[in-house]
Coordinates of C-alpha atoms in Angstrom, one line a residue:
M1 CA -15.2 -18.5 10.0
T2 CA -14.8 -17.3 13.9
K3 CA -14.1 -13.7 13.6
L4 CA -10.8 -12.7 14.1
G5 CA -9.3 -9.9 16.4
W6 CA -8.1 -6.8 15.2
G7 CA -6.4 -3.7 16.6
M8 CA -5.3 -0.5 15.2
I9 CA -2.7 2.2 16.6
G10 CA -2.8 5.4 14.6
G11 CA -5.9 6.6 12.8
G12 CA -7.6 8.5 15.8
E13 CA -10.4 11.0 15.5
G14 CA -9.9 13.4 12.4
S15 CA -7.1 11.1 10.5
Q16 CA -7.4 10.7 6.9
I17 CA -6.6 7.3 6.7
G18 CA -8.3 5.6 10.1
P19 CA -12.2 5.3 8.9
A20 CA -10.7 3.6 5.8
H21 CA -8.9 0.5 7.7
R22 CA -12.2 0.5 10.1
L23 CA -14.2 0.2 7.1
G24 CA -12.3 -2.1 5.6
A25 CA -11.4 -4.4 8.6
G26 CA -15.5 -4.5 9.5
L27 CA -16.7 -5.0 6.0
D28 CA -17.1 -8.6 5.7
G29 CA -17.5 -9.8 9.5
L30 CA -14.1 -11.4 9.2
F31 CA -12.3 -9.1 12.0
E32 CA -14.0 -7.7 15.4
F33 CA -12.5 -4.6 16.0
R34 CA -11.4 -5.2 20.0
A35 CA -8.6 -3.0 20.6
G36 CA -6.9 0.6 19.9
A37 CA -4.2 3.1 21.1
L38 CA -5.7 5.6 18.2
D39 CA -4.2 8.9 19.1
H40 CA -0.5 10.3 20.7
R41 CA -2.6 12.1 23.2
A42 CA -3.6 9.2 25.8
E43 CA -6.8 10.4 26.8
A44 CA -8.2 11.9 23.9
G45 CA -7.1 7.9 22.2
R46 CA -8.8 6.3 25.1
D47 CA -11.8 8.4 24.9
Y48 CA -12.5 7.6 20.9
G49 CA -11.7 4.1 21.4
R50 CA -14.4 3.9 23.7
R51 CA -16.5 5.3 21.5
L52 CA -15.9 3.5 18.7
G53 CA -17.3 0.3 21.0
L54 CA -13.9 -0.7 22.7
T55 CA -13.9 -1.8 26.3
P56 CA -12.3 0.8 28.4
D57 CA -9.6 -1.8 29.6
R58 CA -9.1 -2.5 25.6
A59 CA -8.8 1.5 24.5
Y60 CA -5.0 2.1 25.2
G61 CA -3.2 5.4 25.7
D62 CA -0.4 4.3 23.8
W63 CA 1.0 1.5 21.5
R64 CA 3.4 0.2 24.2
E65 CA 0.5 0.2 26.6
M66 CA -1.5 -1.8 24.4
L67 CA 1.3 -4.3 23.5
E68 CA 1.6 -5.1 27.2
G69 CA -2.0 -5.1 27.7
E70 CA -2.4 -7.6 24.8
R71 CA 0.5 -9.8 25.0
N72 CA -0.7 -12.3 27.3
R73 CA -4.6 -11.8 26.8
P74 CA -6.2 -15.4 26.0
D75 CA -8.7 -13.6 23.8
R76 CA -5.3 -10.8 22.5
V77 CA -5.7 -9.5 18.9
D78 CA -5.0 -11.4 15.9
L79 CA -3.6 -8.9 13.4
V80 CA -2.8 -5.0 14.3
T81 CA -2.7 -2.2 12.1
V82 CA -0.2 0.5 12.5
A83 CA -1.2 3.8 10.9
T84 CA 1.2 6.4 13.1
P85 CA 3.3 8.6 11.6
N86 CA 6.2 7.3 9.2
A87 CA 9.0 7.3 11.1
T88 CA 7.4 5.3 13.9
H89 CA 6.4 2.4 11.6
F90 CA 9.6 0.4 12.5
E91 CA 9.9 0.7 16.1
I92 CA 5.9 -0.2 16.6
T93 CA 5.8 -2.9 13.8
K94 CA 9.0 -4.7 15.1
A95 CA 7.9 -4.6 18.8
F96 CA 4.4 -6.4 17.6
L97 CA 6.2 -8.6 15.5
E98 CA 8.5 -10.3 17.8
A99 CA 5.4 -10.4 20.5
G100 CA 3.9 -13.0 17.9
F101 CA 1.4 -10.4 16.4
H102 CA 0.5 -10.6 13.0
V103 CA 0.9 -7.0 11.4
L104 CA -0.5 -4.8 8.6
C105 CA 1.7 -1.5 8.5
E106 CA 0.9 1.6 6.2
K107 CA 3.2 2.4 3.6
P108 CA 6.1 3.6 3.8
M109 CA 6.8 0.6 6.0
T110 CA 10.6 2.3 7.5
M111 CA 12.4 5.1 6.9
T112 CA 15.5 3.5 5.7
V113 CA 16.5 0.4 3.7
E114 CA 18.3 -1.2 6.6
E115 CA 15.3 -1.0 8.7
G116 CA 13.2 -2.7 5.7
E117 CA 15.7 -5.4 6.1
E118 CA 15.1 -5.7 9.5
I119 CA 11.4 -6.0 9.5
V120 CA 11.6 -8.5 6.5
R121 CA 14.1 -10.7 8.9
T122 CA 11.9 -10.2 12.4
A123 CA 8.9 -11.3 10.4
R124 CA 10.2 -14.4 9.0
A125 CA 12.0 -15.4 12.4
A126 CA 8.8 -15.0 14.2
N127 CA 7.0 -16.5 11.7
R128 CA 4.5 -14.0 11.6
I129 CA 2.5 -12.3 8.6
C130 CA 3.9 -8.3 8.1
A131 CA 1.7 -6.9 5.5
V132 CA 2.2 -3.4 3.9
N133 CA -1.0 -1.4 3.2
Y134 CA -0.5 -0.8 -0.9
G135 CA -4.3 -0.8 -0.7
Y136 CA -4.9 -0.2 -4.5
S137 CA -3.9 -3.3 -5.3
G138 CA -6.8 -4.6 -3.5
Y139 CA -9.3 -3.4 -6.8
S140 CA -11.0 -6.3 -8.2
L141 CA -10.1 -5.0 -11.8
V142 CA -6.3 -4.4 -10.6
R143 CA -6.3 -8.3 -9.6
H144 CA -7.9 -9.0 -12.9
M145 CA -5.2 -7.1 -15.0
R146 CA -2.7 -9.4 -13.0
A147 CA -4.2 -12.4 -13.9
M148 CA -4.7 -11.5 -17.7
V149 CA -0.7 -10.8 -17.5
A150 CA -0.1 -14.2 -15.6
R151 CA -2.3 -16.3 -17.9
G152 CA -0.3 -14.9 -21.1
D153 CA -3.3 -12.9 -22.6
L154 CA -0.8 -9.8 -23.1
G155 CA 2.1 -12.0 -24.4
K156 CA 5.4 -11.0 -23.0
I157 CA 5.2 -7.5 -21.2
R158 CA 7.3 -4.8 -23.2
L159 CA 6.3 -1.7 -21.2
V160 CA 4.2 -0.7 -18.3
K161 CA 3.4 3.2 -17.8
A162 CA 2.3 4.2 -14.0
E163 CA 1.3 7.4 -13.3
F164 CA 0.4 9.0 -9.6
A165 CA 0.0 12.9 -10.2
H166 CA -2.3 15.2 -8.2
G167 CA -2.2 19.2 -8.0
H168 CA -3.1 19.7 -4.4
H169 CA 0.7 20.8 -3.4
A170 CA 0.4 23.1 -6.3
D171 CA 0.0 26.8 -4.9
A172 CA 3.4 28.5 -3.7
A173 CA 1.5 30.8 -1.5
D174 CA 0.4 27.5 0.6
A175 CA 3.8 26.0 0.7
D176 CA 4.5 27.2 4.3
N177 CA 1.2 25.6 5.6
P178 CA 2.5 23.3 8.3
R179 CA 0.0 20.3 6.9
V180 CA 2.0 20.9 3.6
R181 CA 5.5 22.0 4.8
W182 CA 6.3 18.7 6.6
R183 CA 6.4 16.3 3.5
Y184 CA 9.0 18.3 1.8
D185 CA 11.2 18.6 5.0
P186 CA 14.4 16.1 4.9
A187 CA 14.1 16.0 8.8
Q188 CA 10.0 14.6 8.7
A189 CA 9.9 12.8 5.4
G190 CA 13.7 11.7 5.0
V191 CA 15.1 11.6 1.3
S192 CA 12.2 12.1 -0.7
A193 CA 8.8 13.8 -0.3
Q194 CA 6.5 13.2 -3.8
F195 CA 8.1 9.5 -5.0
A196 CA 8.0 8.5 -1.3
D197 CA 4.4 9.6 -0.8
C198 CA 2.5 8.4 -4.0
G199 CA 5.3 7.2 -6.7
I200 CA 5.8 3.9 -4.4
H201 CA 2.3 3.5 -5.0
A202 CA 2.5 3.4 -8.4
L203 CA 5.6 1.7 -8.7
H204 CA 3.9 -1.6 -6.0
M205 CA 1.0 -1.4 -8.2
A206 CA 3.3 -2.0 -11.5
S207 CA 5.3 -5.0 -9.8
F208 CA 1.9 -6.4 -8.6
V209 CA 0.2 -6.3 -12.2
I210 CA 3.2 -7.5 -14.2
G211 CA 4.8 -9.9 -11.6
Q212 CA 8.5 -8.6 -12.0
E213 CA 10.3 -6.3 -9.8
V214 CA 12.5 -3.2 -10.6
A215 CA 16.0 -3.7 -10.6
R216 CA 17.7 -0.5 -12.2
L217 CA 16.3 2.9 -12.1
S218 CA 17.2 6.7 -13.7
A219 CA 15.2 9.5 -12.0
D220 CA 14.7 13.4 -13.1
T221 CA 13.9 14.8 -9.9
V222 CA 12.7 18.5 -9.2
S223 CA 11.3 21.0 -7.0
C224 CA 8.6 23.3 -9.1
I225 CA 8.0 25.4 -5.9
E226 CA 11.7 26.4 -5.6
S227 CA 11.3 26.7 -1.7
R228 CA 10.9 23.2 -1.0
T229 CA 13.9 21.2 0.0
L230 CA 12.5 17.7 -1.8
E231 CA 11.1 17.0 -5.1
D232 CA 7.5 17.3 -5.8
D233 CA 7.6 16.0 -9.3
A234 CA 9.4 12.9 -10.2
M235 CA 9.8 11.3 -13.8
V236 CA 11.4 7.7 -13.5
N237 CA 12.2 5.2 -16.2
L238 CA 12.7 1.9 -14.6
R239 CA 13.8 -1.9 -16.1
F240 CA 12.4 -4.9 -14.1
D241 CA 14.1 -7.9 -13.6
G242 CA 11.7 -9.5 -16.2
G243 CA 12.7 -7.3 -19.5
A244 CA 9.9 -5.1 -18.9
V245 CA 10.2 -1.3 -19.4
G246 CA 8.6 1.0 -17.6
R247 CA 7.8 5.1 -17.1
L248 CA 6.6 6.6 -13.8
W249 CA 5.4 10.0 -13.5
T250 CA 4.5 11.3 -9.9
S251 CA 3.8 15.0 -9.1
S252 CA 2.2 17.0 -6.8
V253 CA 2.0 20.4 -8.7
A254 CA 0.0 18.8 -11.6
I255 CA -2.8 21.1 -11.7
G256 CA -6.4 19.7 -12.3
R257 CA -5.5 16.1 -11.6
Q258 CA -7.3 15.1 -8.9
H259 CA -6.3 11.5 -7.3
G260 CA -4.1 10.5 -10.6
L261 CA -3.5 7.2 -10.2
T262 CA -3.6 5.4 -13.5
L263 CA -1.3 2.2 -15.2
Q264 CA -1.4 0.9 -18.8
V265 CA 0.5 -2.5 -19.7
F266 CA 1.5 -3.2 -23.2
G267 CA 2.4 -6.8 -24.2
E268 CA 3.0 -8.0 -27.9
K269 CA -0.6 -9.3 -27.8
G270 CA -2.8 -6.7 -26.4
G271 CA -2.7 -3.4 -24.2
L272 CA -4.6 -2.6 -21.0
S273 CA -5.2 0.7 -19.0
W274 CA -6.7 1.1 -15.9
A275 CA -7.3 4.2 -14.0
Q276 CA -8.2 4.4 -10.0
E277 CA -10.9 7.2 -9.9
Q278 CA -12.9 5.0 -12.8
P279 CA -12.1 1.6 -10.9
N280 CA -14.9 -0.2 -12.3
Q281 CA -13.6 -0.1 -15.9
L282 CA -10.6 -1.9 -17.6
Y283 CA -9.8 -1.1 -21.2
W284 CA -8.5 -3.9 -23.0
M285 CA -7.2 -3.4 -26.7
P286 CA -6.1 -7.0 -28.2
L287 CA -3.7 -7.2 -31.0
G288 CA -5.5 -6.3 -34.3
G289 CA -8.6 -6.3 -32.5
R290 CA -11.3 -3.6 -31.1
R291 CA -10.8 -2.1 -28.0
E292 CA -13.1 -3.8 -25.4
V293 CA -14.5 -2.5 -22.2
I294 CA -14.4 -4.9 -19.1
E295 CA -16.6 -4.1 -16.2
R296 CA -16.5 -5.2 -12.4
G297 CA -18.6 -7.7 -11.7
E298 CA -19.4 -9.1 -15.0
A299 CA -19.4 -12.8 -15.8
G300 CA -16.6 -15.1 -16.8
L301 CA -13.7 -12.9 -15.3
S302 CA -10.5 -14.3 -13.3
P303 CA -11.1 -15.7 -9.8
E304 CA -9.2 -13.1 -8.4
A305 CA -11.7 -10.6 -9.9
D306 CA -15.0 -12.5 -8.9
R307 CA -13.3 -13.0 -5.0
T308 CA -13.0 -9.2 -4.7
S309 CA -16.2 -8.0 -6.4
R310 CA -19.0 -7.6 -3.9
V311 CA -21.7 -5.4 -5.5
T312 CA -23.8 -5.9 -8.6
I313 CA -22.3 -4.8 -11.9
G314 CA -23.0 -1.1 -12.9
H315 CA -22.9 0.2 -9.3
A316 CA -19.5 1.9 -8.2
E317 CA -16.9 -0.1 -5.7
G318 CA -14.3 2.3 -4.7
M319 CA -11.0 2.5 -2.1
P320 CA -12.7 1.1 1.2
L321 CA -13.9 -2.0 -0.3
A322 CA -10.4 -2.3 -2.1
F323 CA -8.6 -2.0 1.6
A324 CA -11.5 -4.9 2.7
N325 CA -10.5 -7.1 -0.3
I326 CA -6.7 -6.7 1.8
Y327 CA -8.3 -7.6 5.1
A328 CA -10.4 -10.5 3.7
D329 CA -6.8 -11.5 2.1
L330 CA -5.2 -11.1 5.9
A331 CA -8.0 -13.0 7.3
E332 CA -7.8 -16.0 5.0
A333 CA -4.1 -15.9 5.9
I334 CA -4.4 -15.9 9.4
A335 CA -7.3 -18.7 9.1
A336 CA -5.4 -21.1 7.2
R337 CA -2.2 -20.9 9.5
K338 CA -4.5 -21.4 12.8
A339 CA -6.6 -24.5 10.9
G340 CA -2.7 -25.6 9.3
R341 CA -4.4 -25.7 5.7
E342 CA -3.2 -24.4 2.4
M343 CA -4.9 -20.6 1.5
D344 CA -6.6 -19.9 -1.2
P345 CA -4.4 -18.9 -4.0
A346 CA -6.7 -16.2 -5.1
A347 CA -6.4 -14.8 -1.7
D348 CA -2.5 -14.9 -1.5
L349 CA -2.0 -11.4 -3.1
Y350 CA -1.9 -9.3 -0.2
P351 CA 1.5 -7.2 -0.5
R352 CA 4.1 -8.3 2.2
A353 CA 6.8 -6.7 4.2
E354 CA 9.2 -7.8 1.2
D355 CA 7.3 -5.5 -1.0
G356 CA 7.7 -2.6 1.5
L357 CA 11.6 -3.4 1.8
R358 CA 11.8 -3.0 -2.2
S359 CA 9.8 0.2 -2.4
M360 CA 12.1 1.6 -0.1
A361 CA 15.2 0.9 -1.9
A362 CA 13.6 2.4 -4.7
V363 CA 12.9 5.3 -2.9
F364 CA 16.9 5.7 -1.9
A365 CA 17.7 4.8 -5.9
V366 CA 15.0 7.5 -7.1
A367 CA 16.4 10.1 -4.2
K368 CA 20.3 9.0 -5.7
S369 CA 19.7 8.9 -9.5
G370 CA 18.2 12.2 -9.0
K371 CA 21.0 14.2 -7.7
C372 CA 23.4 12.3 -9.9
D373 CA 21.5 14.1 -13.3
G374 CA 19.4 10.6 -13.8
A375 CA 22.5 8.1 -13.7
W376 CA 21.1 4.5 -13.8
T377 CA 21.5 3.3 -10.1
E378 CA 20.6 -0.2 -8.5
A379 CA 17.2 -0.5 -7.3
R380 CA 17.1 -3.6 -5.4
P381 CA 17.8 -3.9 -1.7
P382 CA 20.8 -5.5 -1.1
M383 CA 19.5 -9.1 0.4
F384 CA 17.7 -9.4 -2.6
R385 CA 20.6 -8.6 -5.0

C-alpha cells in the first residue's frame, strides 16, 4: 500500500497523548507524518514540528493555518488527528470534515449531544470518515472477545461489568493543583468529570465487545473530595438494547488502583475476563468447564485477533500498539475508499462518530440521573431513538 499522508493538531512537546499517536500512526508504515499544528503557541508548535521532521512549510502555527495550507495541496494529508483540549474538538473536526479530510478525533468528540449530532451529520454529508479514539478497543484480545461473543461462544449475553478506576486524584491536598482542578470544574470540563474522562472508555468497550448499545441508565455520582463540584466517583447501572444488563464503576480516588480498566462479560454458556494492565491474557470459563487462559498471539484465534497481533507470543503488547491497530483500521478504510473496493471486515472495527455521539449522550444521562437520586434515564441521543 502507498503510504497515506497524516497530520496532527495538538499533541505537542510534553503532551501525554501526542507520542502515543505518533507511535501508533507510524508503526506499520501505513502513514507518513507530513503536517502538523502541534501547539497553541505558534512558534513552539512550528519549532517542534520541524524537529519531528516536518518541512518548514507544513509545520503550522495553528489549525486554521494548517487547514488553509493543506486544503488545496495535491499531496494534502489523507487523515487529520485532533488531539487538542476537549472544548476545541467540535470546531476543528467539523471544519476539516467539511474540507474533505478524514478525521480521527480524541475523546470526547464534543462537549454536547447537539454538537455530536452535528458531527455525525457533517461526516455523512461529506462522505468522510470521522473516527473517535477509543484506543483501548484496539487491543488484540479485546477484538477477540468481540469475535467470541459474535460467533456465539458465550450464548446470550446476560451481564457485562466494566471498571475504569484509578487513585491518582485521591489526595485532597492536591485538589487545587491546576493540572487536576480543571477536570472537576464545570466551566472547563462540562457536566461530568470522571465519567466523561474515563467512564466513557469503559462504556464504549462494553458496547463494542457485546455488540449492544446502552438504552437506559441509573447513576450514583459523588464527589468524595467535597471541594469538587463534579464527580470523582460514579456507579452506573445500564440496560442495553439487546437485553444485557451492565454495571460500570469509574473512580479517580481508588487508592491502590493504577489504570484500572477491566471488562467481564457473562453469557448463558460462559464468561470472559480481561484487564488492560495485563492485556496479553484473556480468561475464559465455559459453563461446566475449567478456566482457560487465552494468550495473545497463540494459534487458532479469530481473524480480528490475528490481524492485530504483531509480536511473538509471550512478549507484551501495550497501548501504542492498540493505537496502531486503530490507525491500521483507518488506513485500510481510506485505501478501500480510494480503490473503490470493500474493506477487510476484520479491519472494519474503528470507533465512529456515532460512537462518540452515544458516549456524549451517556455523559449527560449520567449527570442527570446522578442529580435525581439515580432515576432511570434515557441514554440514547435523540437522532438514534
